[in-house]
Amino acid sequence: MKKTLLTSAFSFALVAGLTACGGEETDGNGSASEGEGAETEETEGNDAADATYTIEAGIGLNNEHPQYKGLLEFKEIVEAETDGDIHVETYHSSQLGDDREMMESLQLNTQEVTIPSTAPVANFVEEFTVFDFPFLFPNEQVADEVLDGEIGDQLLDKLEEEEMVGLAYWENGFRDLTNSKRPVESAEDFEGLTLRTMENDLHLDAFSELGANPTPMAFGELFTAMQQGTVDGQENPLATIYLESFYEVQDYYSDTHHVYSPFVFLMSKQFYDGLPDEYQTIVEDAAVEAGEFQREQNREANEELLADLEEEGMEITEVSDEDRAEMAEIVQPVIDEYAEEIGTDFVDEVYQAIEEAEENVEE
């Protein structure tokens, strides 16, 4: 079903768009933040009243995140290609609900589009749990190859049984570690750290195996918990770490890259099936094209934001490939356990696809 810049002003826009440092945002697991109303940004000549179809598209992250920039790109493409016959209304900051609530709305055909990370998607299609495996992807390019290939398509196809259509993969990014105690460079440095994690059993088990004390906690409570010392640190993609001003209560950042988290572009199956064939193709192509744009935005943002964290006073630790491999070896029993639950044949297919993608990327 799939087919195949930032300037320095971006950093200023990120800061200007933030609410107070205690404000909430999603970490890709559907935690809410205060919204500012729907962002529609009409294209010229396109009025909702003149459209035959309306897409309500909602995400959990705020309107300064690269994910929302990608959603606006999708809106622009679809409205232009259909001459305004499809109107796209965009909502950020969990205005339409958290990730699970929005996916359930897609199933009921009361919302048309959402773009959650794969962790909540696994509640509907178990095989998506594979993307929670620690140290699965070595880099973004290999992730692109696998997600945009046969394995990615295979998983997207499974969503139709859940009354959702998967059109493309976007990027949340590698999850990294911050804390207020010490630099984390090796597996031994996790020992005794109290880390907030998502309410995800696989993540909890993996951090426990590394010697940390993982603590599941609502994202909206995290800033205060770090500020008060209830937890020592947390793990999230770089953009979230910066947007939430975690540098104000965290001293150390480590590029552990322990999990790569994709976004999944989802559409209500009932809505999709009701579109003319020509419009189905347009929304499919737009989801892919906007996803390529969003990935580029996310990666360019990461390059700038890492330097910005350092300017804000955080100590940046680069984890070596050898230390990362040691971490991966330690959590392998956890991976083996969950592979049994998902299905070892499927997991073997995923790892085989990763090996082939690595060869292709190296070429």
PDB file of N, CA, C and O in Angstrom, residues 50-102:
ATOM      1  N   ASP A  50     -16.739  23.503   1.179  1.00  0.00           N
ATOM      2  CA  ASP A  50     -16.761  23.113  -0.239  1.00  0.00           C
ATOM      3  C   ASP A  50     -16.224  21.702  -0.463  1.00  0.00           C
ATOM      4  O   ASP A  50     -16.279  21.180  -1.575  1.00  0.00           O
ATOM      5  N   ALA A  51     -15.680  21.077   0.586  1.00  0.00           N
ATOM      6  CA  ALA A  51     -15.053  19.764   0.441  1.00  0.00           C
ATOM      7  C   ALA A  51     -16.086  18.646   0.522  1.00  0.00           C
ATOM      8  O   ALA A  51     -17.093  18.751   1.233  1.00  0.00           O
ATOM      9  N   THR A  52     -15.833  17.577  -0.215  1.00  0.00           N
ATOM     10  CA  THR A  52     -16.679  16.389  -0.141  1.00  0.00           C
ATOM     11  C   THR A  52     -16.284  15.529   1.052  1.00  0.00           C
ATOM     12  O   THR A  52     -17.137  14.907   1.687  1.00  0.00           O
ATOM     13  N   TYR A  53     -14.990  15.520   1.367  1.00  0.00           N
ATOM     14  CA  TYR A  53     -14.473  14.687   2.459  1.00  0.00           C
ATOM     15  C   TYR A  53     -13.665  15.558   3.421  1.00  0.00           C
ATOM     16  O   TYR A  53     -12.941  16.460   2.995  1.00  0.00           O
ATOM     17  N   THR A  54     -13.782  15.262   4.705  1.00  0.00           N
ATOM     18  CA  THR A  54     -12.989  15.951   5.726  1.00  0.00           C
ATOM     19  C   THR A  54     -12.202  14.926   6.528  1.00  0.00           C
ATOM     20  O   THR A  54     -12.762  13.930   6.991  1.00  0.00           O
ATOM     21  N   ILE A  55     -10.915  15.177   6.662  1.00  0.00           N
ATOM     22  CA  ILE A  55     -10.038  14.338   7.468  1.00  0.00           C
ATOM     23  C   ILE A  55      -9.693  15.100   8.740  1.00  0.00           C
ATOM     24  O   ILE A  55      -9.086  16.176   8.680  1.00  0.00           O
ATOM     25  N   GLU A  56     -10.085  14.557   9.887  1.00  0.00           N
ATOM     26  CA  GLU A  56      -9.607  15.064  11.170  1.00  0.00           C
ATOM     27  C   GLU A  56      -8.368  14.256  11.538  1.00  0.00           C
ATOM     28  O   GLU A  56      -8.449  13.050  11.771  1.00  0.00           O
ATOM     29  N   ALA A  57      -7.216  14.928  11.594  1.00  0.00           N
ATOM     30  CA  ALA A  57      -5.942  14.266  11.844  1.00  0.00           C
ATOM     31  C   ALA A  57      -5.367  14.779  13.154  1.00  0.00           C
ATOM     32  O   ALA A  57      -5.102  15.982  13.301  1.00  0.00           O
ATOM     33  N   GLY A  58      -5.160  13.873  14.114  1.00  0.00           N
ATOM     34  CA  GLY A  58      -4.675  14.268  15.428  1.00  0.00           C
ATOM     35  C   GLY A  58      -3.409  13.542  15.828  1.00  0.00           C
ATOM     36  O   GLY A  58      -3.221  12.366  15.501  1.00  0.00           O
ATOM     37  N   ILE A  59      -2.527  14.259  16.546  1.00  0.00           N
ATOM     38  CA  ILE A  59      -1.310  13.664  17.094  1.00  0.00           C
ATOM     39  C   ILE A  59      -1.170  14.075  18.559  1.00  0.00           C
ATOM     40  O   ILE A  59      -1.856  14.992  19.030  1.00  0.00           O
ATOM     41  N   GLY A  60      -0.270  13.424  19.266  1.00  0.00           N
ATOM     42  CA  GLY A  60      -0.063  13.731  20.669  1.00  0.00           C
ATOM     43  C   GLY A  60       0.940  14.838  20.910  1.00  0.00           C
ATOM     44  O   GLY A  60       0.853  15.564  21.896  1.00  0.00           O
ATOM     45  N   LEU A  61       1.928  15.000  20.026  1.00  0.00           N
ATOM     46  CA  LEU A  61       2.989  15.977  20.230  1.00  0.00           C
ATOM     47  C   LEU A  61       2.523  17.388  19.885  1.00  0.00           C
ATOM     48  O   LEU A  61       1.483  17.574  19.257  1.00  0.00           O
ATOM     49  N   ASN A  62       3.342  18.382  20.284  1.00  0.00           N
ATOM     50  CA  ASN A  62       2.891  19.760  20.097  1.00  0.00           C
ATOM     51  C   ASN A  62       3.187  20.268  18.693  1.00  0.00           C
ATOM     52  O   ASN A  62       3.760  19.573  17.857  1.00  0.00           O
ATOM     53  N   ASN A  63       2.781  21.500  18.443  1.00  0.00           N
ATOM     54  CA  ASN A  63       2.845  22.034  17.083  1.00  0.00           C
ATOM     55  C   ASN A  63       4.230  22.537  16.688  1.00  0.00           C
ATOM     56  O   ASN A  63       4.400  23.062  15.592  1.00  0.00           O
ATOM     57  N   GLU A  64       5.230  22.366  17.563  1.00  0.00           N
ATOM     58  CA  GLU A  64       6.600  22.704  17.194  1.00  0.00           C
ATOM     59  C   GLU A  64       7.422  21.460  16.862  1.00  0.00           C
ATOM     60  O   GLU A  64       8.566  21.570  16.432  1.00  0.00           O
ATOM     61  N   HIS A  65       6.843  20.286  17.067  1.00  0.00           N
ATOM     62  CA  HIS A  65       7.568  19.043  16.830  1.00  0.00           C
ATOM     63  C   HIS A  65       7.599  18.727  15.332  1.00  0.00           C
ATOM     64  O   HIS A  65       6.638  19.017  14.603  1.00  0.00           O
ATOM     65  N   PRO A  66       8.692  18.121  14.836  1.00  0.00           N
ATOM     66  CA  PRO A  66       8.753  17.752  13.422  1.00  0.00           C
ATOM     67  C   PRO A  66       7.581  16.879  12.959  1.00  0.00           C
ATOM     68  O   PRO A  66       7.231  16.897  11.776  1.00  0.00           O
ATOM     69  N   GLN A  67       6.977  16.119  13.868  1.00  0.00           N
ATOM     70  CA  GLN A  67       5.827  15.307  13.477  1.00  0.00           C
ATOM     71  C   GLN A  67       4.682  16.189  12.994  1.00  0.00           C
ATOM     72  O   GLN A  67       4.004  15.864  12.011  1.00  0.00           O
ATOM     73  N   TYR A  68       4.470  17.306  13.672  1.00  0.00           N
ATOM     74  CA  TYR A  68       3.380  18.190  13.259  1.00  0.00           C
ATOM     75  C   TYR A  68       3.717  18.887  11.945  1.00  0.00           C
ATOM     76  O   TYR A  68       2.831  19.123  11.115  1.00  0.00           O
ATOM     77  N   LYS A  69       4.992  19.205  11.733  1.00  0.00           N
ATOM     78  CA  LYS A  69       5.402  19.784  10.459  1.00  0.00           C
ATOM     79  C   LYS A  69       5.082  18.815   9.320  1.00  0.00           C
ATOM     80  O   LYS A  69       4.638  19.205   8.242  1.00  0.00           O
ATOM     81  N   GLY A  70       5.309  17.508   9.592  1.00  0.00           N
ATOM     82  CA  GLY A  70       4.975  16.500   8.588  1.00  0.00           C
ATOM     83  C   GLY A  70       3.489  16.420   8.329  1.00  0.00           C
ATOM     84  O   GLY A  70       3.040  16.228   7.193  1.00  0.00           O
ATOM     85  N   LEU A  71       2.691  16.585   9.374  1.00  0.00           N
ATOM     86  CA  LEU A  71       1.237  16.534   9.219  1.00  0.00           C
ATOM     87  C   LEU A  71       0.747  17.701   8.370  1.00  0.00           C
ATOM     88  O   LEU A  71      -0.154  17.541   7.526  1.00  0.00           O
ATOM     89  N   LEU A  72       1.337  18.878   8.562  1.00  0.00           N
ATOM     90  CA  LEU A  72       0.973  20.018   7.713  1.00  0.00           C
ATOM     91  C   LEU A  72       1.374  19.777   6.257  1.00  0.00           C
ATOM     92  O   LEU A  72       0.681  20.203   5.333  1.00  0.00           O
ATOM     93  N   GLU A  73       2.485  19.072   6.059  1.00  0.00           N
ATOM     94  CA  GLU A  73       2.905  18.724   4.692  1.00  0.00           C
ATOM     95  C   GLU A  73       1.884  17.783   4.057  1.00  0.00           C
ATOM     96  O   GLU A  73       1.523  17.935   2.879  1.00  0.00           O
ATOM     97  N   PHE A  74       1.423  16.791   4.823  1.00  0.00           N
ATOM     98  CA  PHE A  74       0.379  15.884   4.331  1.00  0.00           C
ATOM     99  C   PHE A  74      -0.865  16.670   3.948  1.00  0.00           C
ATOM    100  O   PHE A  74      -1.448  16.441   2.880  1.00  0.00           O
ATOM    101  N   LYS A  75      -1.286  17.585   4.797  1.00  0.00           N
ATOM    102  CA  LYS A  75      -2.463  18.411   4.520  1.00  0.00           C
ATOM    103  C   LYS A  75      -2.306  19.170   3.199  1.00  0.00           C
ATOM    104  O   LYS A  75      -3.199  19.167   2.348  1.00  0.00           O
ATOM    105  N   GLU A  76      -1.140  19.793   3.037  1.00  0.00           N
ATOM    106  CA  GLU A  76      -0.910  20.601   1.839  1.00  0.00           C
ATOM    107  C   GLU A  76      -0.969  19.752   0.573  1.00  0.00           C
ATOM    108  O   GLU A  76      -1.584  20.140  -0.427  1.00  0.00           O
ATOM    109  N   ILE A  77      -0.341  18.568   0.624  1.00  0.00           N
ATOM    110  CA  ILE A  77      -0.318  17.695  -0.554  1.00  0.00           C
ATOM    111  C   ILE A  77      -1.717  17.215  -0.898  1.00  0.00           C
ATOM    112  O   ILE A  77      -2.160  17.286  -2.056  1.00  0.00           O
ATOM    113  N   VAL A  78      -2.447  16.712   0.086  1.00  0.00           N
ATOM    114  CA  VAL A  78      -3.775  16.141  -0.167  1.00  0.00           C
ATOM    115  C   VAL A  78      -4.740  17.204  -0.683  1.00  0.00           C
ATOM    116  O   VAL A  78      -5.480  16.974  -1.651  1.00  0.00           O
ATOM    117  N   GLU A  79      -4.748  18.356  -0.053  1.00  0.00           N
ATOM    118  CA  GLU A  79      -5.682  19.394  -0.488  1.00  0.00           C
ATOM    119  C   GLU A  79      -5.342  19.906  -1.880  1.00  0.00           C
ATOM    120  O   GLU A  79      -6.242  20.186  -2.686  1.00  0.00           O
ATOM    121  N   ALA A  80      -4.054  20.003  -2.187  1.00  0.00           N
ATOM    122  CA  ALA A  80      -3.657  20.453  -3.525  1.00  0.00           C
ATOM    123  C   ALA A  80      -4.005  19.415  -4.586  1.00  0.00           C
ATOM    124  O   ALA A  80      -4.539  19.748  -5.654  1.00  0.00           O
ATOM    125  N   GLU A  81      -3.711  18.130  -4.308  1.00  0.00           N
ATOM    126  CA  GLU A  81      -3.923  17.075  -5.292  1.00  0.00           C
ATOM    127  C   GLU A  81      -5.405  16.791  -5.538  1.00  0.00           C
ATOM    128  O   GLU A  81      -5.772  16.259  -6.586  1.00  0.00           O
ATOM    129  N   THR A  82      -6.260  17.112  -4.569  1.00  0.00           N
ATOM    130  CA  THR A  82      -7.701  16.881  -4.750  1.00  0.00           C
ATOM    131  C   THR A  82      -8.446  18.180  -5.034  1.00  0.00           C
ATOM    132  O   THR A  82      -9.681  18.202  -5.033  1.00  0.00           O
ATOM    133  N   ASP A  83      -7.707  19.256  -5.296  1.00  0.00           N
ATOM    134  CA  ASP A  83      -8.319  20.572  -5.529  1.00  0.00           C
ATOM    135  C   ASP A  83      -9.293  20.952  -4.417  1.00  0.00           C
ATOM    136  O   ASP A  83     -10.356  21.544  -4.670  1.00  0.00           O
ATOM    137  N   GLY A  84      -8.926  20.595  -3.193  1.00  0.00           N
ATOM    138  CA  GLY A  84      -9.738  20.965  -2.048  1.00  0.00           C
ATOM    139  C   GLY A  84     -10.928  20.071  -1.797  1.00  0.00           C
ATOM    140  O   GLY A  84     -11.718  20.338  -0.874  1.00  0.00           O
ATOM    141  N   ASP A  85     -11.079  19.005  -2.579  1.00  0.00           N
ATOM    142  CA  ASP A  85     -12.231  18.127  -2.367  1.00  0.00           C
ATOM    143  C   ASP A  85     -12.066  17.299  -1.090  1.00  0.00           C
ATOM    144  O   ASP A  85     -13.038  16.827  -0.521  1.00  0.00           O
ATOM    145  N   ILE A  86     -10.807  17.091  -0.666  1.00  0.00           N
ATOM    146  CA  ILE A  86     -10.535  16.550   0.674  1.00  0.00           C
ATOM    147  C   ILE A  86      -9.970  17.683   1.510  1.00  0.00           C
ATOM    148  O   ILE A  86      -8.975  18.311   1.137  1.00  0.00           O
ATOM    149  N   HIS A  87     -10.605  17.953   2.623  1.00  0.00           N
ATOM    150  CA  HIS A  87     -10.167  18.991   3.553  1.00  0.00           C
ATOM    151  C   HIS A  87      -9.544  18.315   4.774  1.00  0.00           C
ATOM    152  O   HIS A  87     -10.123  17.372   5.321  1.00  0.00           O
ATOM    153  N   VAL A  88      -8.356  18.762   5.176  1.00  0.00           N
ATOM    154  CA  VAL A  88      -7.646  18.155   6.299  1.00  0.00           C
ATOM    155  C   VAL A  88      -7.581  19.138   7.456  1.00  0.00           C
ATOM    156  O   VAL A  88      -7.039  20.244   7.319  1.00  0.00           O
ATOM    157  N   GLU A  89      -8.143  18.743   8.591  1.00  0.00           N
ATOM    158  CA  GLU A  89      -8.053  19.529   9.819  1.00  0.00           C
ATOM    159  C   GLU A  89      -7.016  18.871  10.728  1.00  0.00           C
ATOM    160  O   GLU A  89      -7.106  17.677  11.005  1.00  0.00           O
ATOM    161  N   THR A  90      -6.040  19.654  11.199  1.00  0.00           N
ATOM    162  CA  THR A  90      -4.944  19.085  11.974  1.00  0.00           C
ATOM    163  C   THR A  90      -5.050  19.508  13.435  1.00  0.00           C
ATOM    164  O   THR A  90      -5.331  20.663  13.748  1.00  0.00           O
ATOM    165  N   TYR A  91      -4.804  18.541  14.311  1.00  0.00           N
ATOM    166  CA  TYR A  91      -4.883  18.767  15.757  1.00  0.00           C
ATOM    167  C   TYR A  91      -3.615  18.207  16.408  1.00  0.00           C
ATOM    168  O   TYR A  91      -3.225  17.071  16.135  1.00  0.00           O
ATOM    169  N   HIS A  92      -3.008  19.004  17.277  1.00  0.00           N
ATOM    170  CA  HIS A  92      -1.793  18.583  17.970  1.00  0.00           C
ATOM    171  C   HIS A  92      -2.063  18.481  19.468  1.00  0.00           C
ATOM    172  O   HIS A  92      -3.175  18.698  19.949  1.00  0.00           O
ATOM    173  N   SER A  93      -1.024  18.122  20.219  1.00  0.00           N
ATOM    174  CA  SER A  93      -1.051  18.166  21.689  1.00  0.00           C
ATOM    175  C   SER A  93      -2.181  17.347  22.309  1.00  0.00           C
ATOM    176  O   SER A  93      -2.781  17.751  23.299  1.00  0.00           O
ATOM    177  N   SER A  94      -2.493  16.223  21.693  1.00  0.00           N
ATOM    178  CA  SER A  94      -3.519  15.307  22.223  1.00  0.00           C
ATOM    179  C   SER A  94      -4.881  15.960  22.367  1.00  0.00           C
ATOM    180  O   SER A  94      -5.667  15.589  23.240  1.00  0.00           O
ATOM    181  N   GLN A  95      -5.202  16.915  21.503  1.00  0.00           N
ATOM    182  CA  GLN A  95      -6.503  17.579  21.568  1.00  0.00           C
ATOM    183  C   GLN A  95      -7.654  16.618  21.291  1.00  0.00           C
ATOM    184  O   GLN A  95      -8.773  16.840  21.755  1.00  0.00           O
ATOM    185  N   LEU A  96      -7.375  15.561  20.535  1.00  0.00           N
ATOM    186  CA  LEU A  96      -8.423  14.582  20.224  1.00  0.00           C
ATOM    187  C   LEU A  96      -8.320  13.339  21.103  1.00  0.00           C
ATOM    188  O   LEU A  96      -9.062  12.381  20.896  1.00  0.00           O
ATOM    189  N   GLY A  97      -7.397  13.350  22.084  1.00  0.00           N
ATOM    190  CA  GLY A  97      -7.227  12.198  22.960  1.00  0.00           C
ATOM    191  C   GLY A  97      -5.806  11.694  22.924  1.00  0.00           C
ATOM    192  O   GLY A  97      -4.969  12.184  22.160  1.00  0.00           O
ATOM    193  N   ASP A  98      -5.509  10.692  23.762  1.00  0.00           N
ATOM    194  CA  ASP A  98      -4.180  10.097  23.712  1.00  0.00           C
ATOM    195  C   ASP A  98      -4.121   9.105  22.547  1.00  0.00           C
ATOM    196  O   ASP A  98      -5.096   8.911  21.821  1.00  0.00           O
ATOM    197  N   ASP A  99      -2.951   8.499  22.367  1.00  0.00           N
ATOM    198  CA  ASP A  99      -2.754   7.650  21.192  1.00  0.00           C
ATOM    199  C   ASP A  99      -3.785   6.532  21.109  1.00  0.00           C
ATOM    200  O   ASP A  99      -4.367   6.277  20.046  1.00  0.00           O
ATOM    201  N   ARG A 100      -4.006   5.845  22.212  1.00  0.00           N
ATOM    202  CA  ARG A 100      -4.956   4.731  22.190  1.00  0.00           C
ATOM    203  C   ARG A 100      -6.370   5.221  21.901  1.00  0.00           C
ATOM    204  O   ARG A 100      -7.100   4.617  21.106  1.00  0.00           O
ATOM    205  N   GLU A 101      -6.754   6.323  22.526  1.00  0.00           N
ATOM    206  CA  GLU A 101      -8.094   6.868  22.298  1.00  0.00           C
ATOM    207  C   GLU A 101      -8.283   7.259  20.836  1.00  0.00           C
ATOM    208  O   GLU A 101      -9.351   7.014  20.252  1.00  0.00           O
ATOM    209  N   MET A 102      -7.262   7.842  20.239  1.00  0.00           N
ATOM    210  CA  MET A 102      -7.387   8.238  18.835  1.00  0.00           C
ATOM    211  C   MET A 102      -7.453   7.024  17.918  1.00  0.00           C
ATOM    212  O   MET A 102      -8.193   7.022  16.933  1.00  0.00           O
TER     213      MET A 102
END
